[in-house]
Coordinates of C-alpha atoms and ligand atoms in Angstrom, one line a residue:
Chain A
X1 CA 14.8 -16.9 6.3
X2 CA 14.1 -14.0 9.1
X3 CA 11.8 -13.8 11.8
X4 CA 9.2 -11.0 12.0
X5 CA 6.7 -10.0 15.3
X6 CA 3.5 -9.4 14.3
X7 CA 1.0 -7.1 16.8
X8 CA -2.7 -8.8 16.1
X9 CA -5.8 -7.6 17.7
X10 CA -7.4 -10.5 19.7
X11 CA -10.6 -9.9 21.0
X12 CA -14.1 -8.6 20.5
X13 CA -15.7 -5.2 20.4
X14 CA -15.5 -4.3 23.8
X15 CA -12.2 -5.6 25.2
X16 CA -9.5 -7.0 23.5
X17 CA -5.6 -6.5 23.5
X18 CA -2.7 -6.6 20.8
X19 CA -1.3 -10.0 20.9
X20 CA 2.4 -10.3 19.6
X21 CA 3.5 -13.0 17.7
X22 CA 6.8 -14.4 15.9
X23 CA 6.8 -16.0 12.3
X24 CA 9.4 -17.3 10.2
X25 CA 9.1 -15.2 6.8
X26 CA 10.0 -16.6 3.2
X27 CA 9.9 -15.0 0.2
X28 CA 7.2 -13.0 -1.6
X29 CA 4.7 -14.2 1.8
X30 CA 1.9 -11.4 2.0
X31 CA 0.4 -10.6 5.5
X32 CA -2.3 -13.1 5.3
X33 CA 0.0 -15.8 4.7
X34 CA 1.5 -14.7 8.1
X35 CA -1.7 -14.8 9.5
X36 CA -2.9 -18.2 8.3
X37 CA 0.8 -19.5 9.9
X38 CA 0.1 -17.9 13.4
X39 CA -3.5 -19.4 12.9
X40 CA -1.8 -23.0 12.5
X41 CA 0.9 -23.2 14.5
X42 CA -0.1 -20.8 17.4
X43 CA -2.9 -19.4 17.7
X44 CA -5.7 -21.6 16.2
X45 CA -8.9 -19.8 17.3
X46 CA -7.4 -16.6 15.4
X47 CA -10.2 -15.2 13.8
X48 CA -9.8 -13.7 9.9
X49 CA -11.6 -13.4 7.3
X50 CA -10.8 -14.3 3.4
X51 CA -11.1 -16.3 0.5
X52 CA -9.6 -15.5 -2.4
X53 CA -6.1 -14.8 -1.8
X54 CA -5.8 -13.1 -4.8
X55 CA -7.1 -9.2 -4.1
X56 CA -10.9 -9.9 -5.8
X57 CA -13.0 -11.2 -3.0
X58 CA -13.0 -8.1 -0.7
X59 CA -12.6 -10.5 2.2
X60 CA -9.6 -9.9 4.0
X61 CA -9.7 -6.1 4.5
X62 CA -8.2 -5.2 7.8
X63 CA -5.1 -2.8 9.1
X64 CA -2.0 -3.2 8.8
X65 CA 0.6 -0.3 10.5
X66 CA -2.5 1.5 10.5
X67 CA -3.4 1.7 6.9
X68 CA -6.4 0.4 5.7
X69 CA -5.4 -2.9 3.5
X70 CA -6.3 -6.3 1.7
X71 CA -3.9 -8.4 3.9
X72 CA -3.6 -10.8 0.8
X73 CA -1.9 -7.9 -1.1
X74 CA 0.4 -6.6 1.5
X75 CA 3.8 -8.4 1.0
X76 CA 5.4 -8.3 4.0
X77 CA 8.9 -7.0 2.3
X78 CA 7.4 -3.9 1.6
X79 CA 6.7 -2.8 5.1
X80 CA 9.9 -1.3 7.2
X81 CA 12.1 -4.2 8.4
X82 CA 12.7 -2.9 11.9
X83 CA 9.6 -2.5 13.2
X84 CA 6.8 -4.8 14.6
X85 CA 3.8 -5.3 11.8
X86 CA 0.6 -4.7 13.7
X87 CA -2.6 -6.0 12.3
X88 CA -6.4 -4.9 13.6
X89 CA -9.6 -4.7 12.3
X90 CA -11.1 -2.3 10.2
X91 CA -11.9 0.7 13.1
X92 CA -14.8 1.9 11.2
X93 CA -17.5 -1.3 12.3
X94 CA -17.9 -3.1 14.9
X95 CA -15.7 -5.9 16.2
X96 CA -17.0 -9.6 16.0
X97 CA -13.8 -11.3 16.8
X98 CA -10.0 -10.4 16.0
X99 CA -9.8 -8.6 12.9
X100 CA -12.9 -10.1 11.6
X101 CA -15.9 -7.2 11.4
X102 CA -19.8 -6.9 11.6
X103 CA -20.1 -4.7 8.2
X104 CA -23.7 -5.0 7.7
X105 CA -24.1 -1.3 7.6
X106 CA -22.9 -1.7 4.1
X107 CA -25.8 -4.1 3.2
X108 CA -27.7 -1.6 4.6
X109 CA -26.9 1.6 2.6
X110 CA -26.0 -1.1 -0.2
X111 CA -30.0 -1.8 -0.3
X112 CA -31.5 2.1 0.0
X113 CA -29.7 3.0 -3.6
X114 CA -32.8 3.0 -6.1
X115 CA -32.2 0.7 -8.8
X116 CA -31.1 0.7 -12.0
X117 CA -33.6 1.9 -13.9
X118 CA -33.2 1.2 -17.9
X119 CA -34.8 3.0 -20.3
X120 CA -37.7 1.0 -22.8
X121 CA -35.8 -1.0 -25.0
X122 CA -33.9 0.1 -28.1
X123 CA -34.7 -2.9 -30.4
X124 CA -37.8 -5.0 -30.8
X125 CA -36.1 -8.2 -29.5
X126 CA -36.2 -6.1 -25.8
X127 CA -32.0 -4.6 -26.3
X128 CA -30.3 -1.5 -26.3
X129 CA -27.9 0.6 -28.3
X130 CA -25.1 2.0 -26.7
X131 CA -21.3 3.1 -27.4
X132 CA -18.6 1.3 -25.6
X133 CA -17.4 4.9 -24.9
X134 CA -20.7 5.9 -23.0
X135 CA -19.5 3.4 -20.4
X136 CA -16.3 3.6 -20.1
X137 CA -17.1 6.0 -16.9
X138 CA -19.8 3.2 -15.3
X139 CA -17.1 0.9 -16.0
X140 CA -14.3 2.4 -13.6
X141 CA -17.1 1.9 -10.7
X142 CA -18.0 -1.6 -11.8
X143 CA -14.1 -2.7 -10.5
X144 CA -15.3 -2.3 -6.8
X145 CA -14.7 -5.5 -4.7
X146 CA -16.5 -4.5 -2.3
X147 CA -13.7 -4.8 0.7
X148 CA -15.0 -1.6 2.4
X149 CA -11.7 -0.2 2.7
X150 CA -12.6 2.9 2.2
X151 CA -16.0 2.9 4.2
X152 CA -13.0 1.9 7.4
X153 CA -10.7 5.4 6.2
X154 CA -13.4 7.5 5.5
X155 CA -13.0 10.3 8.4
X156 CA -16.6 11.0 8.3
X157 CA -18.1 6.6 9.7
X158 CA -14.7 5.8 10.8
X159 CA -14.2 8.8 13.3
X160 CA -17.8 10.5 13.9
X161 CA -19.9 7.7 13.3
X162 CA -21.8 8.7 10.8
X163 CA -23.3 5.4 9.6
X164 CA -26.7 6.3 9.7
X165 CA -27.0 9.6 7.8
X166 CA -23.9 8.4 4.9
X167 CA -23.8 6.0 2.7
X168 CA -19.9 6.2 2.5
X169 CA -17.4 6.5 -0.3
X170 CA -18.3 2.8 -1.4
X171 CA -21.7 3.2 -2.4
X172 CA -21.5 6.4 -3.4
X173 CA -19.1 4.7 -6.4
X174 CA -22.6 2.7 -7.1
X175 CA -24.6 5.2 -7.2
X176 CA -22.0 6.8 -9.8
X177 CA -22.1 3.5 -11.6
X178 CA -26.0 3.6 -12.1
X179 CA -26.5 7.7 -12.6
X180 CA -23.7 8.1 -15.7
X181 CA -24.7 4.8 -17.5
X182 CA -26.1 5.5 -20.2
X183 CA -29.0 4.0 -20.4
X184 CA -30.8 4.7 -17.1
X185 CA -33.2 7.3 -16.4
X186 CA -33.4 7.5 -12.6
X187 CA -32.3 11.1 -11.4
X188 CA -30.9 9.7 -7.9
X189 CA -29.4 13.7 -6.4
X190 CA -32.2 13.7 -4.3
X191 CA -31.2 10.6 -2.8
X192 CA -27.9 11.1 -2.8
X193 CA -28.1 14.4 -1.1
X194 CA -31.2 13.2 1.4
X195 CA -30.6 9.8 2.2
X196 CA -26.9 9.2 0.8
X197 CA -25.6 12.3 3.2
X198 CA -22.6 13.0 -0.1
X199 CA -22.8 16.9 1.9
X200 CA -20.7 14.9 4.9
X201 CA -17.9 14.0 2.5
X202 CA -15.7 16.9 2.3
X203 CA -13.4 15.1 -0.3
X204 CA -10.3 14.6 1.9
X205 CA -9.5 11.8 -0.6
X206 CA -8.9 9.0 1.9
X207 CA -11.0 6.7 -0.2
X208 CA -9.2 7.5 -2.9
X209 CA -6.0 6.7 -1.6
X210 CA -6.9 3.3 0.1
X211 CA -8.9 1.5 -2.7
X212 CA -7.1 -1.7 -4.0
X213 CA -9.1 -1.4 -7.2
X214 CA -7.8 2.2 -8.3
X215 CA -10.6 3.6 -8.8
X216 CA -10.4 7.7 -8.4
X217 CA -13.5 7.0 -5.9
X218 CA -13.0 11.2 -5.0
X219 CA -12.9 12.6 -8.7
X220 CA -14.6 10.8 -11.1
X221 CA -17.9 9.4 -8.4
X222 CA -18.0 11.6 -5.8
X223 CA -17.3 14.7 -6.9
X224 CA -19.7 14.4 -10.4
X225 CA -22.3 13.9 -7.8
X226 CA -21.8 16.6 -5.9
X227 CA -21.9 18.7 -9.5
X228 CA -25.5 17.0 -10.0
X229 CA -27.0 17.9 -6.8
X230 CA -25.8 21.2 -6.8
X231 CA -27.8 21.3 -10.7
X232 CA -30.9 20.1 -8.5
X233 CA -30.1 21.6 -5.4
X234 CA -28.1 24.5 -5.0
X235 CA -27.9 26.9 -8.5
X236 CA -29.8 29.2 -8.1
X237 CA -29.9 30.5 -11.8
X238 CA -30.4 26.8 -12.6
X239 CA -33.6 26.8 -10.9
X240 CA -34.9 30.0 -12.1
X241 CA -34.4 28.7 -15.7
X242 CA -36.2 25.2 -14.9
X243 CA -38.8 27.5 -13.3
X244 CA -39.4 29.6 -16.1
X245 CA -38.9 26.5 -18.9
X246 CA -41.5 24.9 -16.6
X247 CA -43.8 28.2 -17.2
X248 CA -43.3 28.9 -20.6
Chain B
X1 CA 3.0 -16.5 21.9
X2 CA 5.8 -13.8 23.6
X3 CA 3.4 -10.7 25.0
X4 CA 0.7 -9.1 25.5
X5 CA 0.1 -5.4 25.9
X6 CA -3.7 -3.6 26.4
X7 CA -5.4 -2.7 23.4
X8 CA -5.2 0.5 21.9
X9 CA -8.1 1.2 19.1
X10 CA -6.4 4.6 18.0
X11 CA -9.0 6.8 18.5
X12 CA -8.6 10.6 19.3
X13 CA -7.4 13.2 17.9
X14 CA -3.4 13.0 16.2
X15 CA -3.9 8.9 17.5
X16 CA -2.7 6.3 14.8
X17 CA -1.2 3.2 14.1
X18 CA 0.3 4.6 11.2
X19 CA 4.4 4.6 11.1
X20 CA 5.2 7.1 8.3
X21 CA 5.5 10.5 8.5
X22 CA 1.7 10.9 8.1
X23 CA 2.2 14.8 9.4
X24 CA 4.4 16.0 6.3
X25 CA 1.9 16.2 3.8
X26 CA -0.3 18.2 6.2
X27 CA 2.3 20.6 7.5
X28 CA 3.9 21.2 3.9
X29 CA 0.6 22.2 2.8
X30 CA -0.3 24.4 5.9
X31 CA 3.1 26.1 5.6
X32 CA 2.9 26.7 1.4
X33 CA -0.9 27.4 1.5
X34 CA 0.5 30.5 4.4
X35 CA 3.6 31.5 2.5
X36 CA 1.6 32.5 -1.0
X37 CA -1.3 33.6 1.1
X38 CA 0.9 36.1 3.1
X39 CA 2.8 36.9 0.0
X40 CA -0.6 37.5 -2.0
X41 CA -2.1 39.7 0.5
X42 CA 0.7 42.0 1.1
X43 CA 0.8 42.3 -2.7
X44 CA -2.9 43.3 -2.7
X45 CA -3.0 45.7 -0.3
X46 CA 0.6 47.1 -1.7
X47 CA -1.5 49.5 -4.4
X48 CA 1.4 50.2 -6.2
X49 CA 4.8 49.0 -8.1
X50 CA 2.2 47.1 -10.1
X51 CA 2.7 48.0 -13.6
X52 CA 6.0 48.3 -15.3
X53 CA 5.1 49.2 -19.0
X54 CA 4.1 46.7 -20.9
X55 CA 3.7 44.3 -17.9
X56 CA 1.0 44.7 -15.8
X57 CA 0.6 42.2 -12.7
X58 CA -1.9 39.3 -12.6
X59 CA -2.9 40.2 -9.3
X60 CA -4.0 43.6 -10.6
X61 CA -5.9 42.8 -14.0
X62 CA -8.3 43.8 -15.2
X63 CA -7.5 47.0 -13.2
X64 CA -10.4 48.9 -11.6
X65 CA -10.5 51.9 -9.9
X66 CA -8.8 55.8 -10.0
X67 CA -5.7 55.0 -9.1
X68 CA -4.9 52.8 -12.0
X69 CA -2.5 54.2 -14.6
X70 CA -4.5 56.0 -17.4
X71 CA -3.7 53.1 -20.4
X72 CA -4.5 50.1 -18.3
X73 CA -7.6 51.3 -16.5
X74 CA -10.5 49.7 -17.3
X75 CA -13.1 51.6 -15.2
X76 CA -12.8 54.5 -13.0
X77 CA -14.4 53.8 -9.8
X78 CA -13.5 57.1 -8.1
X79 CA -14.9 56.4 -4.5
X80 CA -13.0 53.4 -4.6
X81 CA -9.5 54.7 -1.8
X82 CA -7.5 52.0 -1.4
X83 CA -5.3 49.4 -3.6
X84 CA -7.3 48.4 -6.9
X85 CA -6.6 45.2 -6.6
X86 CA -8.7 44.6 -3.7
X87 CA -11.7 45.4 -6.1
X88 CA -11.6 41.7 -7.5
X89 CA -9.6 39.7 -5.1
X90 CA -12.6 37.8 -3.9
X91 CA -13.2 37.1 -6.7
X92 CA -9.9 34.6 -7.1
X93 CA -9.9 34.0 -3.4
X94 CA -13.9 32.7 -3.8
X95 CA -12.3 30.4 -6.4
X96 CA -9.5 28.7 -5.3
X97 CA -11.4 28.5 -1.5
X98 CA -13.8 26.7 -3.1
X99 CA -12.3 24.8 -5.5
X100 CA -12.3 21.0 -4.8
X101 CA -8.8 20.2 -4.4
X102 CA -8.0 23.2 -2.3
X103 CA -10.7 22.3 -0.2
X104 CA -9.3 19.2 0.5
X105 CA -6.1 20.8 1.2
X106 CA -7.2 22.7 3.9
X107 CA -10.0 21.1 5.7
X108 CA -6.8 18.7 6.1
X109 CA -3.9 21.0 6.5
X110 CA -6.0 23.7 8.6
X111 CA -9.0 22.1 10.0
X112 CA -7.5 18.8 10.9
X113 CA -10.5 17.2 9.4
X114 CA -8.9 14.9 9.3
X115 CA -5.4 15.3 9.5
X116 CA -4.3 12.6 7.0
X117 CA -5.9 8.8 6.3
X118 CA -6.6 7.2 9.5
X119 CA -5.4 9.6 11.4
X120 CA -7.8 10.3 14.6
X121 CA -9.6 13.4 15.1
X122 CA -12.0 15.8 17.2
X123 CA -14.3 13.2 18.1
X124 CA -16.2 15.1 19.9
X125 CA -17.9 18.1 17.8
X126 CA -21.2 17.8 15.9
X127 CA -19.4 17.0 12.3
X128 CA -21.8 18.0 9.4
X129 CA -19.0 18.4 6.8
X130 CA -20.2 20.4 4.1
X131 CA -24.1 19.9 4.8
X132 CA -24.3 22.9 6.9
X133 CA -23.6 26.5 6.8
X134 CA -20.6 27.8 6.1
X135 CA -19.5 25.0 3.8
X136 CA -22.6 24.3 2.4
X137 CA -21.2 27.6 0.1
X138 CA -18.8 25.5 -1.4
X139 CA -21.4 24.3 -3.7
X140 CA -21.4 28.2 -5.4
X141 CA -18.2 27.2 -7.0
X142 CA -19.2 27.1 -10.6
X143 CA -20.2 30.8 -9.9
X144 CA -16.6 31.7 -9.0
X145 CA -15.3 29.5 -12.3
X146 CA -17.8 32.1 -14.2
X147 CA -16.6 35.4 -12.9
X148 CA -12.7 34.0 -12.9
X149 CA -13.1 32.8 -16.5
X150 CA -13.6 36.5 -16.8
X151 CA -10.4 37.8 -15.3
X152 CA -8.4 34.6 -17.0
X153 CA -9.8 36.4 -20.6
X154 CA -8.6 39.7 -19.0
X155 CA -4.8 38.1 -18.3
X156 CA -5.2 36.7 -21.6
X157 CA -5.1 40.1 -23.0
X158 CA -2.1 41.6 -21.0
X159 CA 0.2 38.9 -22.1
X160 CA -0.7 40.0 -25.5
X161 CA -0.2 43.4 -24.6
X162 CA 2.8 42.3 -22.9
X163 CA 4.7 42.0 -26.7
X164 CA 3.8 45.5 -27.0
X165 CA 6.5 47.7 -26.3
X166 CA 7.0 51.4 -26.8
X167 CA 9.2 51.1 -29.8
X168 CA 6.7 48.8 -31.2
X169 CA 6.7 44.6 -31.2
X170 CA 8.8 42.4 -28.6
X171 CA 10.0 40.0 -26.5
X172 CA 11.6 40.9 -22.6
X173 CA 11.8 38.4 -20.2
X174 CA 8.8 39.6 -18.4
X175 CA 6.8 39.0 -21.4
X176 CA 7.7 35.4 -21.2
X177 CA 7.1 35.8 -17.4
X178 CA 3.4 36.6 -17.6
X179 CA 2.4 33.9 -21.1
X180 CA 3.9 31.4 -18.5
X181 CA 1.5 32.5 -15.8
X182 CA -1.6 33.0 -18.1
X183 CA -1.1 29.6 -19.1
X184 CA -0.4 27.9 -15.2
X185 CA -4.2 29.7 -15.1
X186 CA -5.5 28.5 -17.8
X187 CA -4.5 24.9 -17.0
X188 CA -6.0 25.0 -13.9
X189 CA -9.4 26.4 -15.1
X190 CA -9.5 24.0 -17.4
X191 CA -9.4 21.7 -15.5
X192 CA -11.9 22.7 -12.7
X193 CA -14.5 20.2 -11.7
X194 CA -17.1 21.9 -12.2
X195 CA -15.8 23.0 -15.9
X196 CA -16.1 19.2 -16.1
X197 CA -19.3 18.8 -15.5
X198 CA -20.8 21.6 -17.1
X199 CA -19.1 21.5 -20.6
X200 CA -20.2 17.1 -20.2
X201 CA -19.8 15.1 -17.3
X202 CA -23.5 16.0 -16.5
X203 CA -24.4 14.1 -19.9
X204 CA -25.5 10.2 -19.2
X205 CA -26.0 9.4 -23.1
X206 CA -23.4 11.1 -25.2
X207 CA -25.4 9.3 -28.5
X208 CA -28.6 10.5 -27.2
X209 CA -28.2 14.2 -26.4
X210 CA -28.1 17.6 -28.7
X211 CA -24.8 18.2 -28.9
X212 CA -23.7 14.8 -27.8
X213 CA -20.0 14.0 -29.7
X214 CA -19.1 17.8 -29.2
X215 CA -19.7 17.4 -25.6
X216 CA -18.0 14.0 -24.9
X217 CA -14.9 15.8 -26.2
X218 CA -15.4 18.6 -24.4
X219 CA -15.5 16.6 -21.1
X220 CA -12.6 14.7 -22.2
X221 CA -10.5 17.6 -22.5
X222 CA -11.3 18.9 -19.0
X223 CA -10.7 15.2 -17.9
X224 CA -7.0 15.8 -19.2
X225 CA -6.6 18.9 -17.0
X226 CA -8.8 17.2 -14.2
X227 CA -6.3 14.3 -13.7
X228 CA -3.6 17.0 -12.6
X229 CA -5.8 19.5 -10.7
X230 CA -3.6 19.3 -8.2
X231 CA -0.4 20.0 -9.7
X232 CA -2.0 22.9 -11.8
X233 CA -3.2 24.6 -8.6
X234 CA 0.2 24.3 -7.0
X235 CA 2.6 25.2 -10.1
X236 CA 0.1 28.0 -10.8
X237 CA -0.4 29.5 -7.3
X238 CA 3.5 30.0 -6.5
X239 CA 3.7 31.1 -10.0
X240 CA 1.1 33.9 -10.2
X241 CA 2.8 35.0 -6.9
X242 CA 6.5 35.4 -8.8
X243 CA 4.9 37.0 -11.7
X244 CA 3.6 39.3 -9.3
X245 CA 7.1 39.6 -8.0
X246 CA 8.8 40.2 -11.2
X247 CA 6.5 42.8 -12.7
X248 CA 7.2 44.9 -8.8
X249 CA 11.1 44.3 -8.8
X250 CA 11.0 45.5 -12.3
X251 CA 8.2 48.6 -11.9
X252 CA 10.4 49.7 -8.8
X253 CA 14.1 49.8 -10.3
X254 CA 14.7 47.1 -8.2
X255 CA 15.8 45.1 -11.6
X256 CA 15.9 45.5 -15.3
X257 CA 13.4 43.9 -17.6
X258 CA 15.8 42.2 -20.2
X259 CA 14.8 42.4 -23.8
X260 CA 14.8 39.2 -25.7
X261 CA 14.0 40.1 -28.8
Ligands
SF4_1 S1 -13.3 11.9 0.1 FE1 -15.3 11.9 1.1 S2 -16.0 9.8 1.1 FE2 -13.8 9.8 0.5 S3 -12.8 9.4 2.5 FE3 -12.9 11.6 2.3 S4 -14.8 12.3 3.3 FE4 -14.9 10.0 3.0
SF4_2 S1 -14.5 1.5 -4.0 FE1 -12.4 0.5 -3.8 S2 -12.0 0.6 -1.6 FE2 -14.2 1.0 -1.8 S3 -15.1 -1.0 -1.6 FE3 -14.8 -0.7 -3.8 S4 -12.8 -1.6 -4.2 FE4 -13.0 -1.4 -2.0
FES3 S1 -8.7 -12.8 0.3 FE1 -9.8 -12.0 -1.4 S2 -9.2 -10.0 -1.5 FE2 -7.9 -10.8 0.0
FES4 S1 -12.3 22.3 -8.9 FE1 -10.5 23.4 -8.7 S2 -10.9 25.1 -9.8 FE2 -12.8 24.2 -9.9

């Protein structure tokens, strides 16, 4: 068994300090275990969020060397043996104690996505009719946990603040999961050019590269959208056919 | 409990907690994007050594303009002074600048926006990413992937040419040297985003719409070429750049064009 320091942020939004601590390491232990150890036999007022242990809750999102990560899936063996491991909380929201965050922000853009919006039914009985193939796309987006990951790398909340005008990488993937399913009619590139702000993302691919999930956040959600609210938006040969379909 | 030390949030730009060697990527992309830039621009403005019978270089085709060599000119602009390749060079340039991956490239590599994942940046500028003029032009791309789909049928047709030789049908290395490049090219087109979602991804029902099947395949087939973009804009950039070079080393005596067959 070796000893490893860990750097931990203890404090709140507006002061706090990095806090060093020692833990005995065993094998296969994952960063979280670490900090459940300092929280019982050191520091018990550590605060941390979690719950499943097991990368599916989207709890336990924090930073670890500076990389966005789920501390329950960041085995400790895997990050360079002679160097401090430093853990703080997600930079992009606010600080409610140690590396526990106030991520309401997401509830917020969470809530201004217009709903699903299915088609009438297919079938008497109030069903629909629809290929397995036709989803496979919505289904990619449907893996999201939810750990805001990479809402805390996105460049465009985490360093210019831009939680008001962008609904971030995150819900962007929702909005991707509603506008290619198959059987909803809503046309949402309005929003997601208005409201959603996608024209801040300049698909840096930070997302991308954080999300636990794998899902190609960038690629297949983010830039599809872009292609449909440049349809609406921005071709202008588009619009001069929809003008003169509109017309004839 | 063994220290304490004052908090740093890393905030600012270059500040990180990050241990790797975050700045490679960046840098390695600055310095290749400026290598086949420089290299691609003097070759543009070169106006000549560009055509070594049957080979004619992909920075030149199709080849507008007076000074072309009578069998490969395709119009004859005659006000037109200076190297022919200049004619249509916005043309590419408007293409891979606006192209998704490269974008991401260099609004990382050159803008430092940002510099890699969590990596601190100017905090202090009015950031409107691409809401804004200038790169609110980024969404012309799929005009760019019209008018290069053009040129790529145009390179198409040299490398066909390029079996043609005086003494009739053939194989040299430089014919080889330009079906490689045509079909680096193609690769990347293909798998353009917007390519994507024109020939499909724009399609919510494939079982509903006209066209439906025809176009899930489609969109599948660009997805194939999407999933590398990357790699295809890389191998194919430093690649169009060497067929460039081969085609002037040979036109200039510099080298021999081998004969394969
Ligand atoms: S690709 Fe866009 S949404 Fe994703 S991290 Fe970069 S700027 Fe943010
Ligand atoms: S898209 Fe990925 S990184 Fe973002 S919240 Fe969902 S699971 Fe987490
Ligand atoms: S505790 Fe649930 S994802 Fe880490
Ligand atoms: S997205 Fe790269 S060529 Fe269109």
């Amino acid at each position: 068994m070796s000893e490893r320091t860990f750097r931990i942020y203890r404090g709140m939004q507006q002061q706090g300090e990095i806090v060093a601590y020692r833990v005995e390491i065993s094998e296969g232990m994952v960063v979280l275990d670490a900090l459940h150890d300092i929280q019982e036999q050191q520091a018990p007022d550590l605060a941390v969020r979690w719950n499943c242990k097991a990368g599916k809750c989207g709890s336990c999102s924090a930073e670890v060397n500076g990389m966005p990560r789920l501390t329950c899936m960041t085995r400790i063996d895997e990050l360079p043996a002679d160097q401090p491991i430093t853990v703080t909380p997600m930079q992009a929201f606010p600080v409610i104690k140690d590396l526990v965050t106030d991520v309401s922000s997401n509830y917020a853009a969470n809530k201004s996505i217009p709903a699903f919006k299915p088609r009438s039914p297919d079938a008497p009985d109030g069903s629909w009719r629809f290929y397995q193939y036709e989803v496979d796309r919505a289904q990619e987006f449907k893996k999201c946990i939810e750990c805001f990951l990479c809402q805390d790398v996105c460049h465009v909340l985490r360093s210019h603040g831009k939680h008001e005008e962008f609904i971030g990488p995150a819900f962007l993937v929702r909005v991707a999961a509603y506008e290619t399913h198959p059987i909803d009619v809503e046309d949402r590139s309005t929003y997601v050019k208005e409201h959603g702000g996608i024209g801040y993302c300049n698909i840096t691919k930070c997302c991308t590269e954080v999300c636990p999930e794998h899902i190609t956040i960038t690629d297949n959600a983010i830039i599809p959208l872009k292609e449909r609210v440049v349809d609406r938006h921005y071709d202008p040969l588009r619009r001069l056919i929809q003008m003169v379909r509109r017309t004839g | 409990m063994e220290a304490s030390v004052a908090i740093s949030r890393a905030e600012g730009l270059g500040r990180t907690l990050r241990r790797d060697r975050w700045w490679v990527a960046p840098l390695s992309v600055a310095v290749g994007l400026g290598i086949c830039g420089a290299y691609a621009t003097w070759a543009i403005f070169q106006g000549r050594n560009y055509f070594a019978e049957p080979y004619l270089s992909p920075f030149y085709s199709p080849c507008l303009g007076a000074q072309c060599p009578e069998e490969i000119r395709l119009l004859e602009f005659g006000w037109w002074p200076m190297s022919p390749a200049i004619l249509l060079m916005w043309v590419i340039l408007g293409f891979r600048g606006t192209c998704y991956y490269y974008r991401k490239a260099y609004y990382r590599a050159y803008f430092i926006d940002p510099p890699a994942c969590a990596v601190g940046e100017h905090r202090g500028h009015r950031y409107r990413g691409e809401t804004a003029f200038p790169f609110v032009l980024q969404n012309l791309h799929r005009y760019f992937l019209y008018l290069s789909a053009f040129i790529l049928a145009f390179l198409w047709y040299d490398s066909l040419k390029a079996f043609f030789f005086e003494d009739g049908f053939g194989v040299g290395v430089g014919t080889i040297v330009l079906l490689v490049n045509v079909g680096l090219l193609t690769g990347y087109t293909f798998g353009c985003h917007s390519l994507r979602h024109l020939v499909g991804g724009n399609v919510d029902c494939y079982s509903c719409a006209q066209f439906g099947d025809g176009r899930h395949r489609l969109w599948r087939g660009a997805t194939f070429f999407n999933r590398n973009h990357m790699a295809w804009a890389w191998t194919s950039l430093i690649y169009v750049c060497l067929a460039d070079l081969y085609v002037r080393l040979v036109a200039s005596g510099i080298i021999t064009d081998l004969r394969i067959l």
